[in-house]
Tab-separated table of N, CA and C in Angstrom:
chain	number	residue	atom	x	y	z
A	1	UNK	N	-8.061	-103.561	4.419
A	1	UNK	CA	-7.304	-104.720	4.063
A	1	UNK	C	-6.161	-104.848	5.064
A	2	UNK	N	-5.770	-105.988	5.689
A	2	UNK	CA	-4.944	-106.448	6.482
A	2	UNK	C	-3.729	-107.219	5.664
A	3	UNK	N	-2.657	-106.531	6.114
A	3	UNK	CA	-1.239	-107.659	5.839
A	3	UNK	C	-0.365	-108.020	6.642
A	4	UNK	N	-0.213	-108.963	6.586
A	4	UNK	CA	0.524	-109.900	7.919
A	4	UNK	C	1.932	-110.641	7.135
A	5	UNK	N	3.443	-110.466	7.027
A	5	UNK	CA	4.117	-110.539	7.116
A	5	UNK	C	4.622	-112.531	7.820
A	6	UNK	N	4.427	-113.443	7.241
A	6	UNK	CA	4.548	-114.497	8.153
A	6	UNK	C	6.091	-114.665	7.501
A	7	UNK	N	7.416	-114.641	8.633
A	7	UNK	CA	8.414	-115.202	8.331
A	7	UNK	C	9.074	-116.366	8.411
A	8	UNK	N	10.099	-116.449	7.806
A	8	UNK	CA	10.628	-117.899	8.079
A	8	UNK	C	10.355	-118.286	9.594
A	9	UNK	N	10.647	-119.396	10.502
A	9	UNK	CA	10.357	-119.557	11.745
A	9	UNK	C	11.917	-119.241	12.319
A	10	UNK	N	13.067	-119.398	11.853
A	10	UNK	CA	14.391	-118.682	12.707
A	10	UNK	C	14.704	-117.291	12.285
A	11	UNK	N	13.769	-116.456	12.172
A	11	UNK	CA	14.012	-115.200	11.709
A	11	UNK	C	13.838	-114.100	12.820
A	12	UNK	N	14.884	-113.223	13.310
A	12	UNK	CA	14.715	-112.973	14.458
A	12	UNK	C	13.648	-111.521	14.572
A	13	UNK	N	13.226	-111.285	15.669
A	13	UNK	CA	12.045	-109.964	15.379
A	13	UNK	C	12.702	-109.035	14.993
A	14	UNK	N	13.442	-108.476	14.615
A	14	UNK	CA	14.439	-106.879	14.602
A	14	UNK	C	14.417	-107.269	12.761
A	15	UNK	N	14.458	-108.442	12.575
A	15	UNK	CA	14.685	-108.843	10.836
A	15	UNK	C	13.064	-108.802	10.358
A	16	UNK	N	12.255	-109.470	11.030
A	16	UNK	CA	10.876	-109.220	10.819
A	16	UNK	C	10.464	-107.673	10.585
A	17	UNK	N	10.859	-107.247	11.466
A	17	UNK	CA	10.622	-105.215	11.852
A	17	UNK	C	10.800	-104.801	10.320
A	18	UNK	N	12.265	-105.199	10.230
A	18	UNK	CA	13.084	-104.437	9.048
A	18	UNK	C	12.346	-104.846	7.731
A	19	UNK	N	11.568	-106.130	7.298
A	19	UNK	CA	11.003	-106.621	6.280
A	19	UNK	C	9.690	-105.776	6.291
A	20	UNK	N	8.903	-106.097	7.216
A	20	UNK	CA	7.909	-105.392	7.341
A	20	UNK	C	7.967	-103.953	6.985
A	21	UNK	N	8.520	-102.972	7.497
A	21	UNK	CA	9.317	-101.840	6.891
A	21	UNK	C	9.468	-101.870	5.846
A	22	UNK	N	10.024	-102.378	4.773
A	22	UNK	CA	10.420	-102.860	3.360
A	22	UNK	C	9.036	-102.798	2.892
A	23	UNK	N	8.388	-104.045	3.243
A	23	UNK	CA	6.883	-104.236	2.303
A	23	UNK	C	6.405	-102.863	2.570
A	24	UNK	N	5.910	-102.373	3.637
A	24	UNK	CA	4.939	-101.078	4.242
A	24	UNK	C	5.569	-99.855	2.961
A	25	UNK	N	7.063	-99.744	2.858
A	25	UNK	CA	7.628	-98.560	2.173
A	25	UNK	C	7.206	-98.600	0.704
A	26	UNK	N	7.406	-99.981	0.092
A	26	UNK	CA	7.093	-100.074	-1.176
A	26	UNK	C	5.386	-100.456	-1.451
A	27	UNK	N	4.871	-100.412	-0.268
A	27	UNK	CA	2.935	-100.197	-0.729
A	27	UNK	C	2.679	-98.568	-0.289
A	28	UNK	N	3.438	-98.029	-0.070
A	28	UNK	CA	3.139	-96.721	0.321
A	28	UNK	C	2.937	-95.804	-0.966
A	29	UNK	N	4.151	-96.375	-2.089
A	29	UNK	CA	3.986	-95.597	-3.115
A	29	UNK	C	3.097	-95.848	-3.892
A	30	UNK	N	2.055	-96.927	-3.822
A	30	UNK	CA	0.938	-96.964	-4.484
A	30	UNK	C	0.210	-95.815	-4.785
A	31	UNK	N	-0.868	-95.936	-5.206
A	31	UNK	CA	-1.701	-94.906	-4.543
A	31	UNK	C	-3.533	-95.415	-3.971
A	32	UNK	N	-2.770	-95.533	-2.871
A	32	UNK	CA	-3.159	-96.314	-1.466
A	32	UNK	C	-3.904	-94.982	-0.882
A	33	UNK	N	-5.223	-95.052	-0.154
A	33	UNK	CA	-6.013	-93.871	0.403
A	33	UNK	C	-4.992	-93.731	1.803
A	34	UNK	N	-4.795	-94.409	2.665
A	34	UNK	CA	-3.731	-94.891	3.410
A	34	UNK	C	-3.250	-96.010	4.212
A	35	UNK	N	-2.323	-95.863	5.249
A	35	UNK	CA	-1.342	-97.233	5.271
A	35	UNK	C	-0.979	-97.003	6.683
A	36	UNK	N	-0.903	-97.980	7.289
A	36	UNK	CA	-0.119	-97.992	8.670
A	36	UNK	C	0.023	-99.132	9.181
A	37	UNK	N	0.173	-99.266	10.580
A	37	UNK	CA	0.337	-100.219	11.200
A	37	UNK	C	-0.785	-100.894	11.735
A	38	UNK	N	-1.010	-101.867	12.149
A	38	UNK	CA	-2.682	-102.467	12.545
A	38	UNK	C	-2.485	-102.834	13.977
A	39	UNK	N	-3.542	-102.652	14.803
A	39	UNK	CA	-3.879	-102.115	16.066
A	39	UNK	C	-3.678	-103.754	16.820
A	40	UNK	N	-3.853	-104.084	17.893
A	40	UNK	CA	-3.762	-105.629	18.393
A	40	UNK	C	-4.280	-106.476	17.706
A	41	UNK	N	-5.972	-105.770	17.587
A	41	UNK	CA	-7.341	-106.746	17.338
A	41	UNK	C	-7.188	-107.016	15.915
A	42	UNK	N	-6.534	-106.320	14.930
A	42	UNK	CA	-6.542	-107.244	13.569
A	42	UNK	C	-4.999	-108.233	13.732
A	43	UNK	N	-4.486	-107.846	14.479
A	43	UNK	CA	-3.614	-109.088	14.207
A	43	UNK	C	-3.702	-110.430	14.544
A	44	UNK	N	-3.176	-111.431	13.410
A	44	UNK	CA	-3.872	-113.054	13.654
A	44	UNK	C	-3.926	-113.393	15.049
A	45	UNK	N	-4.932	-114.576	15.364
A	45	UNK	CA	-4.820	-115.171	16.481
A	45	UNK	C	-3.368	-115.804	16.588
A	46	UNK	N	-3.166	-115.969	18.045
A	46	UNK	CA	-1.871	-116.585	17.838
A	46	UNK	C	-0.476	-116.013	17.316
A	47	UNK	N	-0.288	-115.053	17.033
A	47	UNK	CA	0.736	-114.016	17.158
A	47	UNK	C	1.378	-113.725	18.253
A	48	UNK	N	2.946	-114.033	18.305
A	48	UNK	CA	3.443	-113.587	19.061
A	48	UNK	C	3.651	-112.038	19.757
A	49	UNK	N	3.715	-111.536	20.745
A	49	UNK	CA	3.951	-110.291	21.137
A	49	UNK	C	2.831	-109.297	20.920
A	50	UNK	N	3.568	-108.145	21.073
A	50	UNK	CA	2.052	-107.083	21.170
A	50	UNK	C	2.101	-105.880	19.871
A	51	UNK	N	4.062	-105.523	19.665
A	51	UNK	CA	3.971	-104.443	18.601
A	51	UNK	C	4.032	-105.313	17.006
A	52	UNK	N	2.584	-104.306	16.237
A	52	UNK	CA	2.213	-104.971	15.174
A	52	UNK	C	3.491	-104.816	14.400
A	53	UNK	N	4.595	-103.595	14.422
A	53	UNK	CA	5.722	-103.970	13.483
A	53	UNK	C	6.143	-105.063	13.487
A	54	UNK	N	6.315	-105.939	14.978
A	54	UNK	CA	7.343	-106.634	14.844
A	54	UNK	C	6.542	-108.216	14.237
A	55	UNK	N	5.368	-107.556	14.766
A	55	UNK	CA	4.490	-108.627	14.344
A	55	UNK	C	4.421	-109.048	12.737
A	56	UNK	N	4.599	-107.731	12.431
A	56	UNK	CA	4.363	-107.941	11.031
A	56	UNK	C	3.137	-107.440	10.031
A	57	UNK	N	2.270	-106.503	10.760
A	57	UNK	CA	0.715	-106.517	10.378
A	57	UNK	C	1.060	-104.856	9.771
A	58	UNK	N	0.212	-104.509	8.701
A	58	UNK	CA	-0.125	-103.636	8.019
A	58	UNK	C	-1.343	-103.365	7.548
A	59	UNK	N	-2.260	-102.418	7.802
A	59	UNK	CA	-3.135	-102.207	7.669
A	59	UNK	C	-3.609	-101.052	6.515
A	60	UNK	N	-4.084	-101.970	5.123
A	60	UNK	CA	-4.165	-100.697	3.963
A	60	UNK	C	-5.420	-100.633	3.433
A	61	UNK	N	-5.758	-99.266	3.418
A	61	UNK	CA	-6.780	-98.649	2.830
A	61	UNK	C	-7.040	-98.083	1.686
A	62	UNK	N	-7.663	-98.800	0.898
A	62	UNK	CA	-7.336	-98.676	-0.765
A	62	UNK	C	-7.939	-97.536	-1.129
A	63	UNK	N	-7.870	-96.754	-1.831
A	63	UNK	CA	-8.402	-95.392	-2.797
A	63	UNK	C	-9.320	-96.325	-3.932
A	64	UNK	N	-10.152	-95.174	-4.659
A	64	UNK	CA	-11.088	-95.344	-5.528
A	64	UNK	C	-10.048	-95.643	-6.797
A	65	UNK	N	-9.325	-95.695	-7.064
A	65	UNK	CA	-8.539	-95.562	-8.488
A	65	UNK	C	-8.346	-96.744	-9.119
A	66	UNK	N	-9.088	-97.180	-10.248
A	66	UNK	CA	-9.004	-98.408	-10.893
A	66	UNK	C	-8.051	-99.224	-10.682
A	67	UNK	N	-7.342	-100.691	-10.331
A	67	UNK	CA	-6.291	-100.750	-10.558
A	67	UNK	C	-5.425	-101.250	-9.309
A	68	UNK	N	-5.816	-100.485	-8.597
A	68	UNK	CA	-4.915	-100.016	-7.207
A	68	UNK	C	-4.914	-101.813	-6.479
A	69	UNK	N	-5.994	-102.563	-6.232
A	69	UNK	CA	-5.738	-103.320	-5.437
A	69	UNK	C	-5.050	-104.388	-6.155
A	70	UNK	N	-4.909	-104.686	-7.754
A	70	UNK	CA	-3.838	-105.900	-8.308
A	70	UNK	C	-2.968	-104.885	-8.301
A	71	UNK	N	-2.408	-104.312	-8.404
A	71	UNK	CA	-1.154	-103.347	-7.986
A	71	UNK	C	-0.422	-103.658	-6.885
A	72	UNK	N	-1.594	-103.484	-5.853
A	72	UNK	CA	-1.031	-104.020	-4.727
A	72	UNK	C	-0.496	-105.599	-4.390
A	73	UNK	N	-1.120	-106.476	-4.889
A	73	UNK	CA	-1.242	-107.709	-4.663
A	73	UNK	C	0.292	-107.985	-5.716
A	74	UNK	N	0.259	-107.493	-6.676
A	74	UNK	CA	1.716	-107.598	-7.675
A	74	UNK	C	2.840	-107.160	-7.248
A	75	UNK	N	2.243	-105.887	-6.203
A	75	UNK	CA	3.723	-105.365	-5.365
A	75	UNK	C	4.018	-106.410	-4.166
A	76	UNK	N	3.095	-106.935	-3.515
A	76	UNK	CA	3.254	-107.895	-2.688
A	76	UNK	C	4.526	-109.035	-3.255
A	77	UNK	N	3.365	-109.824	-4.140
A	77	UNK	CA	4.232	-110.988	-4.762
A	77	UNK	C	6.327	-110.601	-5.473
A	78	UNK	N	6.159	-109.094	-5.810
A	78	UNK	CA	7.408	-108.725	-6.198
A	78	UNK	C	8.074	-108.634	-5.040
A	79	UNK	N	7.711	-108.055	-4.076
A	79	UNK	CA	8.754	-108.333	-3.026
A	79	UNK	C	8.709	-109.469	-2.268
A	80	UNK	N	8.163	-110.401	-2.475
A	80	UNK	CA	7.705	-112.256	-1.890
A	80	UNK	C	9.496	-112.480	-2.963
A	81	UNK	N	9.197	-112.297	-4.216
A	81	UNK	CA	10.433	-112.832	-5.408
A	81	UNK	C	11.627	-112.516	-5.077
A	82	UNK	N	11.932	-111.581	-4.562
A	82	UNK	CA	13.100	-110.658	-4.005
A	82	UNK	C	13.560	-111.374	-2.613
A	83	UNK	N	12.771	-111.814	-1.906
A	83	UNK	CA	13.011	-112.022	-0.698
A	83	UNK	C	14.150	-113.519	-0.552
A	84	UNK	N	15.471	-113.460	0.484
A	84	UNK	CA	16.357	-114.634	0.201
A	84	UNK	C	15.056	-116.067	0.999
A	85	UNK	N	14.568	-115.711	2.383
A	85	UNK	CA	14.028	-116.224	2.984
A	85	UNK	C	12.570	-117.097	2.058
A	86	UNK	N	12.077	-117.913	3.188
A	86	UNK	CA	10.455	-118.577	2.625
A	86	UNK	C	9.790	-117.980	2.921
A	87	UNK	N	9.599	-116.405	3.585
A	87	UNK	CA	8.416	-115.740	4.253
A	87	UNK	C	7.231	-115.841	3.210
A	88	UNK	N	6.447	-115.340	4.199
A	88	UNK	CA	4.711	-115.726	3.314
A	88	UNK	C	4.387	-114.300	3.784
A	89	UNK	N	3.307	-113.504	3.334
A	89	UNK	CA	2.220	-112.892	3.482
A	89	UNK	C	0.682	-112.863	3.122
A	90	UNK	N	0.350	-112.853	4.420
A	90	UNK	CA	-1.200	-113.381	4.306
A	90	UNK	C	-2.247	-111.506	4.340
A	91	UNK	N	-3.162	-112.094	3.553
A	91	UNK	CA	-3.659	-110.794	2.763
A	91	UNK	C	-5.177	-111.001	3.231
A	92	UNK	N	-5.735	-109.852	4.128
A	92	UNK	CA	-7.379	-110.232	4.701
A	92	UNK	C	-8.167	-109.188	4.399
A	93	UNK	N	-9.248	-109.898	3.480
A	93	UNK	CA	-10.427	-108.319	3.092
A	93	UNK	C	-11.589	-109.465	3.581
A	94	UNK	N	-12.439	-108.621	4.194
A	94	UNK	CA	-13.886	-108.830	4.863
A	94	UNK	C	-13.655	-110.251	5.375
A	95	UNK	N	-12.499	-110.773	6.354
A	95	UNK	CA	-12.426	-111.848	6.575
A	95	UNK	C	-11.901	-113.044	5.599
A	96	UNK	N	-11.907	-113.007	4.578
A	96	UNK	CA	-11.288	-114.024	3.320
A	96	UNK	C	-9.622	-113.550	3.514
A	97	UNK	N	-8.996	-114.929	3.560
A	97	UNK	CA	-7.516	-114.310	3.109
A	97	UNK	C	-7.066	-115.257	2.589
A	98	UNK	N	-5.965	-114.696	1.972
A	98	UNK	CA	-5.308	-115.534	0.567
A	98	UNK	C	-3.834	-115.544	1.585
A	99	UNK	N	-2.922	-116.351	1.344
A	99	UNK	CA	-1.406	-116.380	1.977
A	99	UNK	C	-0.737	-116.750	0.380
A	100	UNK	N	0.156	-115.282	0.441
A	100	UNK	CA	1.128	-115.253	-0.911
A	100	UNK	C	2.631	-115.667	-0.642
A	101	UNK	N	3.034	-116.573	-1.088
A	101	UNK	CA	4.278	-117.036	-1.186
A	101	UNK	C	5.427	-117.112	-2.342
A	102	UNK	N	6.424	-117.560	-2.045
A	102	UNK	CA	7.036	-117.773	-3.434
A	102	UNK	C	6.634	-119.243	-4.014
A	103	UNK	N	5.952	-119.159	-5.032
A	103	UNK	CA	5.579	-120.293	-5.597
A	103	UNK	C	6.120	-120.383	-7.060
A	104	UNK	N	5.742	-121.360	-7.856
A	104	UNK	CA	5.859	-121.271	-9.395
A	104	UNK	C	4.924	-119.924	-9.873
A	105	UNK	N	5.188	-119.249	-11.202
A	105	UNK	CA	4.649	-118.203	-11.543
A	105	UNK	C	3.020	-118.842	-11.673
A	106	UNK	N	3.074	-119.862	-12.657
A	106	UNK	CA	1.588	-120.370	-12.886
A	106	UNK	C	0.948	-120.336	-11.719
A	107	UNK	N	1.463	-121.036	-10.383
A	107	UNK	CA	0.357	-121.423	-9.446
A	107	UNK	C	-0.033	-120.181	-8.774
A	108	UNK	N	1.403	-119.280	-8.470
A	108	UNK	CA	0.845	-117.721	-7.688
A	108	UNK	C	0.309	-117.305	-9.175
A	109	UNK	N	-0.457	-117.262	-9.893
A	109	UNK	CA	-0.701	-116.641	-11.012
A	109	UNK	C	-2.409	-116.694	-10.178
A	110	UNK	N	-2.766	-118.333	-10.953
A	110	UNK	CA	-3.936	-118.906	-10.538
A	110	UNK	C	-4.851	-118.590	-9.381
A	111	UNK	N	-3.790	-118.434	-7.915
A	111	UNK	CA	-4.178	-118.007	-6.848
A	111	UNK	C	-4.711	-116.864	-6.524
A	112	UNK	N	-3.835	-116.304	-6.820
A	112	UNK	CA	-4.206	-114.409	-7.058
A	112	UNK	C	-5.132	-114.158	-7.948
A	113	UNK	N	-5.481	-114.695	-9.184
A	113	UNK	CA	-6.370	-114.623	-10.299
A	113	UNK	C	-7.977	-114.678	-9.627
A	114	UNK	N	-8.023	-115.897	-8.903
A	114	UNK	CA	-9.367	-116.294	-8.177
A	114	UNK	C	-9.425	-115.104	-6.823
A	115	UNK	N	-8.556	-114.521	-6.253
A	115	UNK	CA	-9.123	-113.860	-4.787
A	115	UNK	C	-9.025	-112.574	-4.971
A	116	UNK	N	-8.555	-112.071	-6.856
A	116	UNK	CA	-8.826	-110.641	-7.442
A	116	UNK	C	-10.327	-110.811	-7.863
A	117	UNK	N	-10.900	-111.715	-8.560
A	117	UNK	CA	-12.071	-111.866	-9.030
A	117	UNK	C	-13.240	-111.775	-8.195
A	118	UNK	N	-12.728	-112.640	-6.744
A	118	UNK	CA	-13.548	-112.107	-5.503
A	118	UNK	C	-14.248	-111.027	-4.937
A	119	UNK	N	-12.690	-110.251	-5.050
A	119	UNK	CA	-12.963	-108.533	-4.430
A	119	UNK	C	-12.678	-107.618	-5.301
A	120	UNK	N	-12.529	-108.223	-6.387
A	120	UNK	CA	-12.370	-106.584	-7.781
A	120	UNK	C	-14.247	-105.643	-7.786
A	121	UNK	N	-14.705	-106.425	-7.767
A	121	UNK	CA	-15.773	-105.924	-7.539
A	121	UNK	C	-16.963	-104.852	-6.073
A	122	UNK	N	-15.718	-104.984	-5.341
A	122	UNK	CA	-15.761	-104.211	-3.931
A	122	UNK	C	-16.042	-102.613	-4.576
């Protein structure tokens, strides 16, 4: 699974770094098989620069443990709620990706509801 960090557009890279950092620390305590940074080739087309921190990309590898990937997707959206900025994060399994934002609860409800139903079954 791929996560990509999209920030506001005047947000400078050193603030991107530091967010990215943030999300990466609080999916770490999941229990995630593991977690790092993602190599050039998964990061979106069209991305600025070359280091995936600043880029924004995280690359997580889910464990067998019931649970784990709406966990993840809930830890996502909790730190989307927290955040002062409009940043987005866009979320990629086998090519499908969902982009999580701060929205109304209903609509990020709905959204997430349909692209868990997708891949709960992975």
């Amino acid at each position: 699974m791929a996560l990509v960090v999209v920030p506001d557009a005047d947000v400078e890279p050193e603030e991107v770094e530091r967010l990215t950092r943030q999300l990466r620390t609080e999916l770490a305590e999941l229990d995630v098989e593991s977690i790092g940074w993602a190599a050039d080739d998964v990061v979106p087309a069209g991305a600025k620069g070359s280091d995936p921190v600043t880029l924004g990309a995280i690359v997580v590898a889910l464990s067998v443990s019931g649970g784990v990937f709406t966990a993840l997707i809930e830890t996502v959206r909790d730190w989307l709620g927290r955040q002062s900025g409009r940043h987005r994060v866009s979320v990629t399994i086998d090519g499908d990706t969902i982009e999580l934002e701060r929205a109304s609860a209903d609509q990020q409800r709905d959204i997430v509801d349909a692209y868990l139903r997708r891949h709960s079954k992975r």
